[in-house]
Amino acid sequence: MSSDDADALVISPDPLHPANLIPELCQSFYHLGWVTGTGGGICIRTEDKVYIAPSGVQKERIKPSHIFVLPYPQAASPHADRVFLRRPSLNLKESACTPLFWNSFELRDAGSCIHTHSQHAVMATLLWPGPVFRISHQEMIKGVRLGGTGKALSYLDTLELPIIENTPNEEDLKDSMAAAMVEYPDAAGILVRRHGVYVWGSDWEKAKTQTECLDYLFEIGVKMKLANLPTVLDG
Amino acid sequence: MSSDDADALVISPDPLHPANLIPELCQSFYHLGWVTGTGGGICIRTEDKVYIAPSGVQKERIKPSHIFVLPYPQAASPHADRVFLRRPSLNLKESACTPLFWNSFELRDAGSCIHTHSQHAVMATLLWPGPVFRISHQEMIKGVRLGGTGKALSYLDTLELPIIENTPNEEDLKDSMAAAMVEYPDAAGILVRRHGVYVWGSDWEKAKTQTECLDYLFEIGVKMKLANLPTVLDG
Amino acid sequence: MSSDDADALVISPDPLHPANLIPELCQSFYHLGWVTGTGGGICIRTEDKVYIAPSGVQKERIKPSHIFVLPYPQAASPHADRVFLRRPSLNLKESACTPLFWNSFELRDAGSCIHTHSQHAVMATLLWPGPVFRISHQEMIKGVRLGGTGKALSYLDTLELPIIENTPNEEDLKDSMAAAMVEYPDAAGILVRRHGVYVWGSDWEKAKTQTECLDYLFEIGVKMKLANLPTVLDG
Amino acid sequence: MSSDDADALVISPDPLHPANLIPELCQSFYHLGWVTGTGGGICIRTEDKVYIAPSGVQKERIKPSHIFVLPYPQAASPHADRVFLRRPSLNLKESACTPLFWNSFELRDAGSCIHTHSQHAVMATLLWPGPVFRISHQEMIKGVRLGGTGKALSYLDTLELPIIENTPNEEDLKDSMAAAMVEYPDAAGILVRRHGVYVWGSDWEKAKTQTECLDYLFEIGVKMKLANLPTVLDG
């Protein structure tokens, strides 16, 4: 593919094109405290392409021209030898989240995956020292889908999200994240202790609204714990 | 009514037309944390029509063309067989809040009703485990009206808001909400445990400012409880 | 004065004209949580006129045409028989804060006075149950001026703000506020228990930045109290 | 240099020119709570010039024409006899932070330095009463660079930031800040007790993202302390 053809992948007058949506959403996530200090991000998958923001940049200042485009599927889950349809001409690094985003595509058929460093998520991993975050009897649970891409949970379901341990290199989370996704097939996301959360959905709208619901549940769960209120009720 | 006539119901150059106001207000409510994750919303009633945002969508991204329009009054409170003057052409669902909004019209003659999932409201329902949230001696009480549509409360009045228990299906709250409104005729809103709050007023301005006052009172009430300060004083 | 002449008082292309500034500042104060639910506001005094926002309206939606203009000075501090140079043609009420704003003009020669319902101010009045809020050894103290219109405080000064008791009618605070201003001539503002704060300065910039400094000091003072940290140090 | 030539130093159509960036960034810092009440600010250094916002003004309302421009290097660290390439024509005072910003240039070869009064920074200095703020095992540590301008820290590094005691005059912090920078060569910033923080980087992007990471770490560190969670782990 020529360089011009590659650039055409991120040029569109449609505000809902992934190359336009990612900068807009990252700006909004910055104001929610999800992606400050270059952390966090979002990817969007179409039928045969994946759009990803670069690593290590100010997420609220991304432009469409900064977006990486990868083909989907790739022969192997991209780890070392990723294939790109387009790389930005600037000296930008590909996101270390790529293999983790790929987990959501391969194991859940997700169309979009969001990674935040929200303090609510991190505090939840500290106040739930075991391997699972659990909360029940909250209306916002109804905004989360079974496994992230299935049917909506009911008010009577207990929300469970596995918590995996952090690793020095983000890419090394790939296997433990995949293992947790297999062990908890109903989970709509994976918490990473002292780090943040990965949440996916069948498209960017559902990934975003589920991230909002989960972040709300982390926040209110933390408040409840600190106020000595039980976060899981019987029946 | 033809489809074109129906669409005309939500097209207006007037920024204060309900079809323009609802998207603008929902965007503002999103930033207040009232309607994240598709939860919550607002309806506005004119003399013979009710404008309602759709269910299950990102409330900060609603457009006038997404608005449902219902005739008012309807033969029966809309439960199963709702009549619509206009349904958006997209595959959007009507709001599950409709019968609850209707309570505010029928029992209080409200012109607008707001539903939030504010964490301040939910925390208030957790820290006030009984059937009523109570707070006194706060200046912001003066911004709330008797029954939501009557005269303004005085600084010397104790604000009381009933708390009803949540149900798995939002529409099933209709009867318990109506019962609480009858039992507490002075209440300007109804809290729903582990869910949020419904607040109404004679028009959208008063519904909105009363929601702001009540949300402020939930927030400061929660802070006071956690700091072991009494939330109701004598005399 | 004819109605046209009166309207000319609030029409100006200058963004720093009081009739343009008040709406802009109120919108900003709304996002700071200072004037939600119609509470709070700001007045600006020029050599011979006072511009005041109306009462009981959404402060973030005020327009220049909503502004009241009063002559300054008035024969008596305006209490019952206020004289207006301009009243908005809409059915808007004059601000109940007027006599309190007047205190800042008459006793401190202020050019602007701000009233907020900030929760930080209200929580400070609850956690400092006596007649004075006190905090020392905070850099932000240096942003506050002696008596509000004098020279800047030093880092070594202890900030003291009197707290007066709330009254059912806001206008009835006039005398106790004036008495506190006389008793505490160095205070740059007056806290009102369970209500909020009045802060003034020689112009709107100084009134605003001092309100920011004081609100910061209320907030951090409350956090320190709740963390059992001493808020006043010796020496 | 003529006055016109001097003014040309702050006029540029390029949004990334320091004279355009400083106002934009200060506005954004205001909304983060870093520079309210005129406190705090940012400077940007190019090869031979330093751009600094004025002192004692509303940081969210700075215009390019308000910017001071100093030559770099200056014969001596500017203390009393600063040389300016441009001073704004308005009656604006130079920033008292200038000698402190200069520390970051001379001791770390920084290209930009940010000073905030963030409450998270101040609370950290109160809850860490000793001479150093320490936190470990947080993903956001990876967004901070060794000494502010070196290589990125690892997740396994413990972040350490010295805390110096505040002085009545900001300029008097110069020597103790420099001493702390020499004693802690790996620190990316200096906390000032009861005052705020100074953070630098090789350019404005890195100074800003490191300030975001550190502010995040102060905030979560404070939350952890208040929840009795250990902030430093072994191994």
Short mmCIF file of C-alpha atoms in Angstrom, two decimals, chain A residues 24-25 32 137-140 142 155 204-205 208-209 212-213 216 219-220 223-224 227 229 233, chain B residues 30 36-38 58 60-61 117-119 122-123 126-127 166-170 193-195 226:
data_model
loop_
_atom_site.label_atom_id
_atom_site.label_comp_id
_atom_site.label_asym_id
_atom_site.label_seq_id
_atom_site.Cartn_x
_atom_site.Cartn_y
_atom_site.Cartn_z
CA GLU A 24 -12.82 13.01 20.17
CA LEU A 25 -13.36 10.18 22.64
CA LEU A 32 -13.17 12.02 33.02
CA HIS A 137 -27.91 -4.49 43.81
CA GLN A 138 -26.99 -1.40 41.86
CA GLU A 139 -29.15 -0.13 38.99
CA MET A 140 -26.04 0.62 36.94
CA LYS A 142 -28.05 -3.22 34.11
CA TYR A 155 -30.53 -5.89 38.55
CA TRP A 204 -17.51 1.78 20.50
CA GLU A 205 -20.83 3.01 21.92
CA LYS A 208 -17.90 3.39 26.18
CA THR A 209 -21.21 3.10 28.03
CA GLU A 212 -18.99 4.40 32.26
CA CYS A 213 -21.17 1.91 34.12
CA TYR A 216 -19.48 4.23 38.31
CA GLU A 219 -16.47 4.52 42.40
CA ILE A 220 -19.58 3.76 44.41
CA LYS A 223 -17.29 4.77 48.67
CA MET A 224 -19.40 1.98 50.16
CA ALA A 227 -18.28 3.81 54.67
CA LEU A 229 -21.46 -0.61 53.77
CA LEU A 233 -26.20 -8.49 49.33
CA TYR B 30 -23.80 14.02 31.65
CA THR B 36 -23.63 8.44 32.45
CA GLY B 37 -23.76 4.96 30.94
CA THR B 38 -27.13 5.68 29.21
CA GLN B 58 -25.61 7.83 25.26
CA GLU B 60 -24.83 13.29 25.94
CA ARG B 61 -25.11 12.47 22.21
CA HIS B 117 -28.43 8.05 38.64
CA SER B 118 -26.37 10.57 40.64
CA GLN B 119 -24.06 8.84 43.10
CA VAL B 122 -27.65 6.53 45.60
CA MET B 123 -25.31 7.09 48.56
CA LEU B 126 -27.65 3.71 51.44
CA LEU B 127 -26.86 5.95 54.42
CA ASN B 166 -35.73 -0.70 43.48
CA THR B 167 -37.29 -3.32 41.18
CA PRO B 168 -35.59 -5.30 38.39
CA ASN B 169 -37.79 -3.63 35.75
CA GLU B 170 -37.92 0.15 35.90
CA ARG B 193 -32.80 2.82 46.65
CA ARG B 194 -29.56 1.76 44.89
CA HIS B 195 -30.80 3.44 41.74
CA LEU B 226 -19.81 10.41 57.14
#
